Amino acid sequence: MVGAGCCGGGGYAVAFVLLRATFFASIIMKYSLVAGLVFQGTVVLAELLPVHFKAPTAAHFIDIVRNDTFDFGCRPIAHPTDDGHFTLHALLTEEQIAHVSKEYEWMPEMSIHRQDLSKRAATAPIGTGNRFTTNAPVGLGTQASGATIASIMNVNEINSAIQALVKTYGVSTITLPNRTFNGATQVAAFVGAGTDKSAYHLYLSAGMHARERGGPDNLLYWISDLLAANKAGSGLTYGRKTYTNAQVKSILAAGIVFFPLVNPDGVAYDQSSGSLWRKNRNTRSGSSGSSIGVDLNRNFDFLWNFKKFFAAGETPASTSPSSEAFYGTAAFSEPETKNHVSIYDSFPKIRWFMDIHSAAGDILYSWGDDENQATTPTMNFLNAAYDGKRGPVGDTAYKEYAPSADITNIKNVAAKTVAAMKAVGGRSYSAIQAVGLYATSGASDDYAYSRHFADSGKNKIHGFTMEFGYSTNFYPTSSEFNQNILDTNAGFMDWALAAIAVGLE
Ligand SMILES: [Zn+2]
């Protein structure tokens, strides 16, 4: 038994079966139970199995992460283990597990481990009605300790929750300019700093990757808590972490813009199919199965054309429509990413951005395309002299420039965010640079931070990604869903408070 340390304290009991690569072929047969896996009463179409690789160094995984037919969740991240090794989580089919096991027979120090799904409690249900036609959501921070929320919001509930916040608390909304591929109108909302849009400094978004269940809920319940506490003159409590009414008021006064459902087509499809769907539902590059859809978090205009900008062999995204990381047909080819970015133009003084994803248990800060450096400003993503050199970690050919004051500030804000999440009392989170050990292109967080460097007339924005939940655990159990709300909401509180302390202008 190995690998149990990957999930921290307080989580569900996970049993891993160690499969030595050399014994793989014979053992595979015993575990071909996946076809019977049921989520929400629906057979999992993709038959993806949560696994993790374990090896003495993260470099052992380099060739694996370059395989863009594998699914590593939001992005591949190598996590250190208590026994001095590294793990890399993935969702693989039986065929992929068999293939990679054979491929790596020559590397016995790397092992692959399956999560024993028979030990899992049922996943949290999706709401079947509409709980917010008249009443605004009530978060966990304003309820008695031990209170729980019964189900994850369906798409109608996410939309009606926003409208209920408008009716109950005077939240304002903005209709975004582009309709989604399936014709959905997208709405963002803003609250706390009045009608002057240049008084809004915090921006949070969720629901970009469809299967990452609970992301929109985490954001909407937090906003609901802030507004309820503000109205009642009270504070907020998340597990063992408490906040004062003065802190609630200071966060609202910073001006919050929130966009809870970036990918409504994908979320509607995932909730109806239980297929662990990640991308949007655009069929222009592929009309069936996994070839449908674009990965919105590789479609932003930051080193989007990775074949040109990155070193040969690097796969920060994919040109293949059937990949989970398919980058689209152009930067900002998708209506959802255009809408996401239109918010920066509507609210020109946004300084702090948080994109809410799952599942890894990390807060990621800039940059995600390569390691940071603060000494050579001309070595940056705009400089064509470095095309073909970006991406590899551990080399000196290229590192991405960020002023040292920015690095100090964003590390400080990330550290305070994870400290608050840990203080709730459930589990620990890590603050790590977004590149980790493998580069990403076209992501929302890097795009946010890049805007000011690309055009000094635009406001500087510090971009973060929160990866709540346990690795590759996209469909939480009811207990995990509620713990995620507590953890993330405390994280948002301290993220906002730390951002305010660094500065909003
Ligand atoms: Zn994601």
Coordinates of C-alpha atoms and ligand atoms in Angstrom, one line a residue:
M1 CA 0.0 0.0 0.0
V2 CA 1.5 3.3 -1.0
G3 CA 0.3 6.7 -2.0
A4 CA -2.2 7.2 0.8
G5 CA -0.4 10.4 1.7
C6 CA -1.5 12.1 -1.5
C7 CA -4.8 13.1 -0.1
G8 CA -3.8 14.8 3.1
G9 CA -5.7 14.5 6.4
G10 CA -9.4 14.5 6.9
G11 CA -10.4 13.2 3.5
Y12 CA -12.1 10.1 2.3
A13 CA -10.2 6.8 2.9
V14 CA -8.5 5.9 -0.3
A15 CA -6.9 2.5 -1.0
F16 CA -4.4 2.2 -3.8
V17 CA -3.4 -1.0 -5.4
L18 CA 0.3 -1.0 -6.3
L19 CA 0.7 -2.6 -9.6
R20 CA 4.3 -3.2 -10.6
A21 CA 4.6 -2.5 -14.2
T22 CA 6.0 -6.0 -14.9
F23 CA 3.0 -7.7 -13.5
F24 CA 0.6 -5.4 -15.2
A25 CA -0.8 -7.4 -18.0
S26 CA -2.0 -10.2 -15.8
I27 CA -3.5 -7.9 -13.2
I28 CA -5.4 -5.7 -15.6
M29 CA -8.1 -8.3 -16.0
K30 CA -9.0 -8.2 -12.3
Y31 CA -9.8 -4.6 -12.4
S32 CA -11.9 -4.2 -15.5
L33 CA -14.9 -3.2 -13.4
V34 CA -15.1 0.3 -14.8
A35 CA -18.0 -0.3 -17.2
G36 CA -20.2 -0.7 -14.2
L37 CA -19.3 2.6 -12.6
V38 CA -22.3 4.7 -12.0
F39 CA -22.4 8.5 -11.4
Q40 CA -25.8 10.1 -11.1
G41 CA -27.4 7.0 -12.4
T42 CA -25.5 7.3 -15.7
V43 CA -22.8 5.1 -17.0
V44 CA -19.5 6.9 -17.4
L45 CA -19.1 7.2 -21.1
A46 CA -15.4 7.8 -21.3
E47 CA -14.6 5.0 -18.8
L48 CA -11.8 7.1 -17.3
L49 CA -10.1 5.7 -14.3
P50 CA -8.3 7.8 -11.7
V51 CA -4.7 6.7 -11.4
H52 CA -1.4 8.2 -10.2
F53 CA 2.1 7.6 -11.2
K54 CA 4.8 7.6 -8.6
A55 CA 8.5 8.1 -9.2
P56 CA 11.7 9.3 -7.4
T57 CA 11.8 12.6 -9.4
A58 CA 9.3 14.7 -11.3
A59 CA 11.5 14.4 -14.4
H60 CA 10.4 10.7 -14.7
F61 CA 7.0 12.0 -15.8
I62 CA 8.3 14.3 -18.6
D63 CA 7.5 11.9 -21.5
I64 CA 4.1 10.9 -20.0
V65 CA 2.9 14.5 -19.7
R66 CA 3.9 15.1 -23.4
N67 CA 1.2 12.6 -24.4
D68 CA -1.7 14.9 -25.3
T69 CA -4.1 12.0 -25.5
F70 CA -3.8 11.5 -21.7
D71 CA -6.0 13.4 -19.3
F72 CA -4.2 15.1 -16.4
G73 CA -7.0 17.2 -15.1
C74 CA -6.7 21.0 -15.4
R75 CA -3.0 20.7 -16.0
P76 CA -0.3 18.1 -15.1
I77 CA 1.1 18.8 -11.6
A78 CA 3.8 16.7 -9.9
H79 CA 3.3 16.7 -6.1
P80 CA 6.0 15.7 -3.6
T81 CA 5.1 12.9 -1.3
D82 CA 6.0 12.4 2.4
D83 CA 8.5 9.7 1.5
G84 CA 10.5 11.9 -0.9
H85 CA 9.0 10.8 -4.2
F86 CA 6.6 12.5 -6.6
T87 CA 3.1 11.7 -7.8
L88 CA 1.4 12.6 -11.0
H89 CA -2.4 12.1 -11.2
A90 CA -4.3 11.3 -14.4
L91 CA -7.6 9.8 -15.7
L92 CA -6.8 7.0 -18.1
T93 CA -8.8 4.3 -19.9
E94 CA -7.9 0.6 -19.5
E95 CA -6.2 0.7 -22.9
Q96 CA -4.1 3.7 -21.9
I97 CA -3.1 2.0 -18.6
A98 CA -2.1 -1.1 -20.5
H99 CA -0.2 0.9 -23.0
V100 CA 1.7 3.1 -20.6
S101 CA 2.5 0.1 -18.3
K102 CA 4.1 -1.8 -21.2
E103 CA 5.9 1.4 -22.4
Y104 CA 7.5 1.9 -19.0
E105 CA 8.5 -1.7 -18.2
W106 CA 12.1 -0.6 -18.6
M107 CA 11.7 2.0 -15.8
P108 CA 10.8 -0.1 -12.7
E109 CA 11.3 2.8 -10.3
M110 CA 8.1 4.3 -11.7
S111 CA 4.9 2.7 -10.6
I112 CA 1.2 3.3 -11.5
H113 CA -1.5 3.1 -8.8
R114 CA -5.3 2.9 -9.2
Q115 CA -7.8 4.4 -6.8
D116 CA -10.0 1.7 -5.4
L117 CA -13.4 3.1 -6.5
S118 CA -15.3 0.5 -4.5
K119 CA -14.4 2.4 -1.4
R120 CA -16.0 5.7 -2.6
A121 CA -19.2 7.1 -1.2
A122 CA -21.8 8.1 -3.8
T123 CA -21.1 11.4 -5.5
A124 CA -23.1 14.5 -4.5
P125 CA -26.4 14.8 -6.5
I126 CA -27.2 17.6 -8.9
G127 CA -30.3 19.7 -7.9
T128 CA -33.4 18.5 -9.7
G129 CA -35.6 21.6 -9.2
N130 CA -34.9 25.3 -8.8
R131 CA -34.1 26.4 -5.2
F132 CA -33.6 30.0 -6.0
T133 CA -36.7 31.2 -7.8
T134 CA -37.6 33.4 -4.8
N135 CA -34.8 32.9 -2.2
A136 CA -31.2 33.8 -2.5
P137 CA -28.6 31.1 -1.7
V138 CA -27.6 30.9 1.9
G139 CA -23.9 30.0 2.3
L140 CA -22.3 27.9 5.0
G141 CA -20.5 30.8 6.6
T142 CA -23.7 32.3 7.9
Q143 CA -25.2 29.0 9.1
A144 CA -24.6 27.0 12.3
S145 CA -21.6 24.7 12.4
G146 CA -22.4 21.4 10.8
A147 CA -25.0 22.7 8.4
T148 CA -24.8 21.2 4.9
I149 CA -26.0 21.9 1.4
A150 CA -27.8 18.9 -0.1
S151 CA -27.0 19.1 -3.8
I152 CA -24.9 20.8 -6.5
M153 CA -26.6 23.6 -8.4
N154 CA -27.9 22.7 -11.9
V155 CA -27.5 25.3 -14.7
N156 CA -30.9 26.8 -14.1
E157 CA -30.1 27.2 -10.4
I158 CA -26.8 28.9 -11.1
N159 CA -28.7 31.4 -13.3
S160 CA -31.6 31.9 -10.9
A161 CA -29.1 32.2 -7.9
I162 CA -27.5 35.2 -9.7
Q163 CA -31.0 36.8 -10.2
A164 CA -32.0 36.1 -6.6
L165 CA -28.9 38.0 -5.4
V166 CA -30.0 40.9 -7.6
K167 CA -33.5 40.9 -6.1
T168 CA -32.4 40.3 -2.5
Y169 CA -29.2 42.4 -2.2
G170 CA -29.2 44.8 -5.1
V171 CA -26.4 43.0 -6.9
S172 CA -25.9 44.4 -10.5
T173 CA -25.5 42.2 -13.6
I174 CA -23.8 42.7 -17.0
T175 CA -24.8 40.7 -20.0
L176 CA -21.7 39.6 -21.9
P177 CA -21.5 40.3 -25.6
N178 CA -21.3 36.8 -27.2
R179 CA -23.7 33.8 -27.1
T180 CA -22.2 30.4 -26.5
F181 CA -22.1 27.7 -29.3
N182 CA -25.4 26.3 -28.0
G183 CA -27.0 29.8 -27.8
A184 CA -26.7 30.5 -24.1
T185 CA -26.6 34.1 -22.9
Q186 CA -23.8 34.7 -20.4
V187 CA -24.2 37.0 -17.4
A188 CA -21.6 38.3 -14.9
A189 CA -22.4 40.3 -11.8
F190 CA -20.8 42.9 -9.6
V191 CA -21.4 44.2 -6.1
G192 CA -19.9 46.2 -3.3
A193 CA -18.5 49.4 -4.8
G194 CA -21.5 51.2 -6.4
T195 CA -22.2 52.0 -10.0
D196 CA -18.7 53.2 -11.1
K197 CA -17.2 50.2 -12.8
S198 CA -13.6 51.6 -12.3
A199 CA -14.1 51.0 -8.5
Y200 CA -14.1 47.2 -8.9
H201 CA -10.8 45.5 -8.2
L202 CA -11.5 41.8 -7.5
Y203 CA -12.7 39.4 -10.2
L204 CA -13.5 35.7 -9.7
S205 CA -14.7 33.2 -12.3
A206 CA -15.8 29.5 -12.1
G207 CA -17.2 26.7 -14.2
M208 CA -14.7 27.0 -17.1
H209 CA -14.0 23.2 -17.1
A210 CA -17.4 21.6 -17.1
R211 CA -16.8 18.5 -15.0
E212 CA -15.3 20.4 -12.0
R213 CA -18.4 20.2 -10.0
G214 CA -19.0 22.6 -7.2
G215 CA -16.9 25.5 -8.6
P216 CA -19.9 27.8 -9.4
D217 CA -21.4 26.8 -6.0
N218 CA -18.3 27.7 -4.1
L219 CA -18.3 31.2 -5.6
L220 CA -22.1 31.9 -5.4
Y221 CA -22.3 30.7 -1.7
W222 CA -19.4 32.9 -0.8
I223 CA -20.9 36.0 -2.4
S224 CA -24.2 35.2 -0.7
D225 CA -22.4 34.9 2.7
L226 CA -20.7 38.3 2.2
L227 CA -24.0 40.0 1.4
A228 CA -25.9 38.3 4.2
A229 CA -23.3 39.1 6.8
N230 CA -23.0 42.6 5.6
K231 CA -26.8 43.1 5.9
A232 CA -27.0 41.5 9.4
G233 CA -23.9 43.3 10.7
S234 CA -22.3 39.9 11.5
G235 CA -19.1 38.0 10.7
L236 CA -18.6 34.7 9.0
T237 CA -17.4 31.3 10.2
Y238 CA -15.9 28.5 8.0
G239 CA -15.0 25.5 10.2
R240 CA -12.4 26.8 12.7
K241 CA -11.8 30.0 10.7
T242 CA -13.7 33.2 11.6
Y243 CA -14.0 36.6 10.1
T244 CA -15.3 39.9 11.5
N245 CA -18.0 42.1 10.0
A246 CA -15.4 44.8 9.4
Q247 CA -13.4 42.3 7.2
V248 CA -16.6 41.4 5.3
K249 CA -17.2 45.1 4.7
S250 CA -13.7 45.8 3.6
I251 CA -13.9 42.9 1.0
L252 CA -17.2 44.2 -0.4
A253 CA -15.8 47.8 -0.6
A254 CA -13.0 46.5 -2.8
G255 CA -15.6 45.8 -5.5
I256 CA -16.2 42.2 -6.6
V257 CA -17.0 41.1 -10.1
F258 CA -18.1 37.5 -10.4
F259 CA -18.7 35.2 -13.4
P260 CA -19.9 31.9 -11.9
L261 CA -20.6 29.9 -15.1
V262 CA -18.0 30.4 -17.8
N263 CA -18.9 27.2 -19.7
P264 CA -22.7 26.7 -19.5
D265 CA -22.9 24.4 -22.5
G266 CA -20.3 22.0 -21.1
V267 CA -21.7 22.0 -17.6
A268 CA -25.2 21.2 -18.9
Y269 CA -23.8 18.4 -20.9
D270 CA -21.7 17.0 -18.1
Q271 CA -24.6 17.2 -15.6
S272 CA -26.8 15.3 -18.0
S273 CA -24.3 12.7 -19.2
G274 CA -22.0 12.1 -16.1
S275 CA -19.2 11.8 -18.7
L276 CA -16.5 13.8 -17.0
W277 CA -16.9 16.4 -19.8
R278 CA -14.3 19.2 -19.6
K279 CA -14.4 21.3 -22.8
N280 CA -17.2 23.5 -24.3
R281 CA -19.5 21.9 -26.9
N282 CA -18.3 23.6 -30.1
T283 CA -18.6 21.1 -33.0
R284 CA -16.7 23.1 -35.7
S285 CA -13.5 21.1 -35.3
G286 CA -15.1 17.8 -34.5
S287 CA -18.6 16.5 -34.4
S288 CA -18.5 13.3 -32.4
G289 CA -17.3 12.0 -29.1
S290 CA -14.1 13.5 -27.6
S291 CA -13.4 15.5 -30.8
I292 CA -16.2 17.9 -29.8
G293 CA -15.2 21.1 -27.9
V294 CA -12.4 23.4 -27.1
D295 CA -10.5 23.6 -23.8
L296 CA -11.3 27.1 -22.8
N297 CA -8.3 27.3 -20.5
R298 CA -5.9 26.9 -23.4
N299 CA -7.8 29.3 -25.7
F300 CA -6.7 32.7 -24.1
D301 CA -4.3 34.9 -26.0
F302 CA -1.1 34.2 -24.1
L303 CA 1.5 32.3 -26.1
W304 CA -1.6 30.6 -27.7
N305 CA 0.3 29.4 -30.8
F306 CA 2.6 27.1 -28.7
K307 CA 4.1 25.4 -31.7
K308 CA 5.8 28.7 -32.5
F309 CA 6.6 29.9 -29.0
F310 CA 7.6 26.8 -27.1
A311 CA 10.6 24.5 -27.4
A312 CA 10.0 21.5 -29.7
G313 CA 8.4 18.6 -27.9
E314 CA 6.7 20.8 -25.3
T315 CA 2.9 20.2 -25.1
P316 CA 1.5 23.1 -23.0
A317 CA -1.8 22.6 -25.0
S318 CA -2.9 20.4 -28.0
T319 CA -3.6 21.0 -31.6
S320 CA -5.8 17.8 -31.7
P321 CA -9.5 18.3 -31.4
S322 CA -9.9 15.0 -29.6
S323 CA -7.5 16.1 -26.8
E324 CA -8.9 17.4 -23.5
A325 CA -6.4 20.3 -24.0
F326 CA -7.4 21.3 -27.5
Y327 CA -6.6 24.9 -27.9
G328 CA -9.2 25.9 -30.6
T329 CA -8.8 27.4 -34.0
A330 CA -7.4 30.8 -32.9
A331 CA -6.7 32.6 -29.7
F332 CA -10.1 33.7 -28.3
S333 CA -11.9 31.6 -31.0
E334 CA -14.5 30.8 -28.4
P335 CA -17.4 33.0 -27.3
E336 CA -16.9 32.0 -23.6
T337 CA -13.2 33.2 -23.6
K338 CA -14.2 36.4 -25.4
N339 CA -16.8 37.0 -22.8
H340 CA -14.4 36.2 -20.0
V341 CA -12.0 38.9 -21.2
S342 CA -14.7 41.5 -22.0
I343 CA -15.0 41.9 -18.3
Y344 CA -11.5 43.4 -18.1
D345 CA -12.6 46.0 -20.6
S346 CA -15.9 46.7 -18.7
F347 CA -14.1 47.0 -15.3
P348 CA -10.7 48.6 -16.2
K349 CA -9.3 48.7 -12.7
I350 CA -9.5 45.0 -11.8
R351 CA -6.2 44.2 -10.1
W352 CA -6.7 40.7 -8.7
F353 CA -8.2 37.7 -10.5
M354 CA -9.0 34.2 -9.3
D355 CA -10.1 31.3 -11.6
I356 CA -11.8 28.5 -9.7
H357 CA -11.0 25.0 -10.8
S358 CA -10.6 21.5 -9.4
A359 CA -9.1 19.1 -8.5
A360 CA -5.6 19.1 -7.1
G361 CA -5.4 21.0 -3.8
D362 CA -3.3 23.9 -4.9
I363 CA -3.2 27.6 -5.4
L364 CA -1.3 28.5 -8.5
Y365 CA 0.4 31.8 -9.1
S366 CA 2.2 33.3 -12.2
W367 CA 3.8 32.3 -14.4
G368 CA 2.6 29.1 -16.1
D369 CA 4.7 29.0 -19.2
D370 CA 8.1 28.7 -17.6
E371 CA 10.0 29.4 -14.4
N372 CA 10.1 33.0 -13.1
Q373 CA 13.1 35.3 -13.3
A374 CA 13.4 38.9 -12.2
T375 CA 16.7 39.9 -13.6
T376 CA 16.3 40.1 -17.4
P377 CA 13.2 42.1 -18.4
T378 CA 13.9 41.5 -22.1
M379 CA 13.5 37.8 -21.7
N380 CA 9.8 37.8 -21.9
F381 CA 6.8 36.3 -23.7
L382 CA 6.7 39.1 -26.2
N383 CA 10.3 38.8 -27.4
A384 CA 10.5 36.8 -30.6
A385 CA 14.2 36.1 -30.0
Y386 CA 13.1 33.4 -27.5
D387 CA 10.5 31.7 -29.7
G388 CA 11.2 28.0 -29.7
K389 CA 12.9 28.1 -26.3
R390 CA 10.0 28.4 -23.8
G391 CA 8.6 25.7 -21.6
P392 CA 11.3 23.3 -20.3
V393 CA 11.8 23.6 -16.5
G394 CA 15.2 23.4 -15.1
D395 CA 17.1 24.8 -18.1
T396 CA 18.6 28.3 -18.5
A397 CA 17.5 28.9 -22.2
Y398 CA 14.4 30.7 -21.1
K399 CA 12.6 31.9 -17.9
E400 CA 9.6 34.2 -17.9
Y401 CA 10.2 37.8 -16.5
A402 CA 8.2 39.2 -13.6
P403 CA 9.3 42.1 -11.4
S404 CA 10.6 40.9 -8.0
A405 CA 8.1 43.1 -6.2
D406 CA 5.2 41.3 -8.0
I407 CA 6.6 37.9 -7.2
T408 CA 6.9 38.8 -3.5
N409 CA 3.3 40.1 -3.5
I410 CA 1.7 37.2 -5.3
K411 CA 3.6 34.6 -3.2
N412 CA 2.5 36.4 -0.1
V413 CA -1.2 36.4 -1.2
A414 CA -1.1 32.7 -2.3
A415 CA 0.5 31.7 1.1
K416 CA -2.2 33.5 3.1
T417 CA -4.9 31.9 0.9
V418 CA -3.6 28.3 1.6
A419 CA -3.1 29.1 5.3
A420 CA -6.8 30.1 5.6
M421 CA -7.9 27.0 3.8
K422 CA -5.8 24.8 6.1
A423 CA -7.1 26.7 9.2
V424 CA -10.7 25.6 8.4
G425 CA -9.6 22.2 9.7
G426 CA -10.2 19.9 6.9
R427 CA -7.1 19.4 4.8
S428 CA -4.0 21.1 3.7
Y429 CA -3.4 23.0 0.4
S430 CA -0.2 24.0 -1.3
A431 CA 0.8 27.3 -3.0
I432 CA 2.9 26.6 -6.1
Q433 CA 4.0 28.5 -9.2
A434 CA 1.6 27.6 -12.0
V435 CA 4.3 26.1 -14.2
G436 CA 5.0 23.5 -11.6
L437 CA 7.2 21.2 -13.6
Y438 CA 5.3 21.3 -16.9
A439 CA 4.3 24.4 -18.9
T440 CA 0.8 25.6 -19.9
S441 CA -0.2 28.0 -22.7
G442 CA -3.3 30.0 -23.3
A443 CA -4.5 29.9 -19.7
S444 CA -6.8 32.5 -18.0
D445 CA -4.4 33.3 -15.1
D446 CA -1.3 33.9 -17.3
Y447 CA -3.4 35.9 -19.8
A448 CA -4.7 38.2 -16.9
Y449 CA -1.1 38.9 -15.8
S450 CA 0.2 39.3 -19.3
R451 CA -2.2 42.1 -20.3
H452 CA -0.2 44.9 -18.7
F453 CA 3.1 43.7 -20.2
A454 CA 1.6 43.5 -23.7
D455 CA 0.0 46.9 -23.4
S456 CA 1.2 49.3 -20.6
G457 CA -2.1 51.3 -20.9
K458 CA -3.9 48.3 -19.4
N459 CA -4.1 47.8 -15.6
K460 CA -1.8 45.2 -14.1
I461 CA -3.8 42.1 -13.0
H462 CA -2.4 39.4 -10.7
G463 CA -3.9 36.1 -11.8
F464 CA -4.4 33.0 -9.6
T465 CA -5.9 29.6 -10.1
M466 CA -7.5 27.7 -7.2
E467 CA -7.6 24.0 -7.6
F468 CA -10.0 22.8 -4.9
G469 CA -10.6 19.2 -4.0
Y470 CA -8.6 16.0 -4.2
S471 CA -6.6 15.2 -7.4
T472 CA -8.8 14.2 -10.3
N473 CA -11.8 14.0 -8.0
F474 CA -14.1 16.1 -10.2
Y475 CA -17.3 14.6 -8.8
P476 CA -17.1 15.1 -5.1
T477 CA -19.1 13.2 -2.5
S478 CA -21.7 15.2 -0.5
S479 CA -19.3 15.5 2.3
E480 CA -16.4 16.6 0.0
F481 CA -18.7 19.1 -1.7
N482 CA -19.5 20.7 1.6
Q483 CA -15.9 20.7 2.8
N484 CA -14.9 22.3 -0.5
I485 CA -17.3 25.1 0.1
L486 CA -15.9 25.8 3.6
D487 CA -12.2 25.5 2.4
T488 CA -12.6 27.7 -0.7
N489 CA -14.7 30.3 1.0
A490 CA -12.1 30.8 3.7
G491 CA -9.5 30.8 0.9
F492 CA -11.4 33.6 -0.9
M493 CA -11.7 35.6 2.3
D494 CA -8.0 35.6 3.0
W495 CA -7.1 35.9 -0.7
A496 CA -9.2 39.1 -0.9
L497 CA -7.9 40.4 2.5
A498 CA -4.3 39.8 1.5
A499 CA -4.9 41.4 -1.9
I500 CA -6.4 44.5 -0.2
A501 CA -3.4 44.7 2.1
V502 CA -1.0 44.6 -0.9
G503 CA -3.1 47.2 -2.7
L504 CA -6.0 47.6 -5.1
E505 CA -4.7 50.5 -7.2
Ligands
ZN1 ZN -10.0 23.1 -14.6

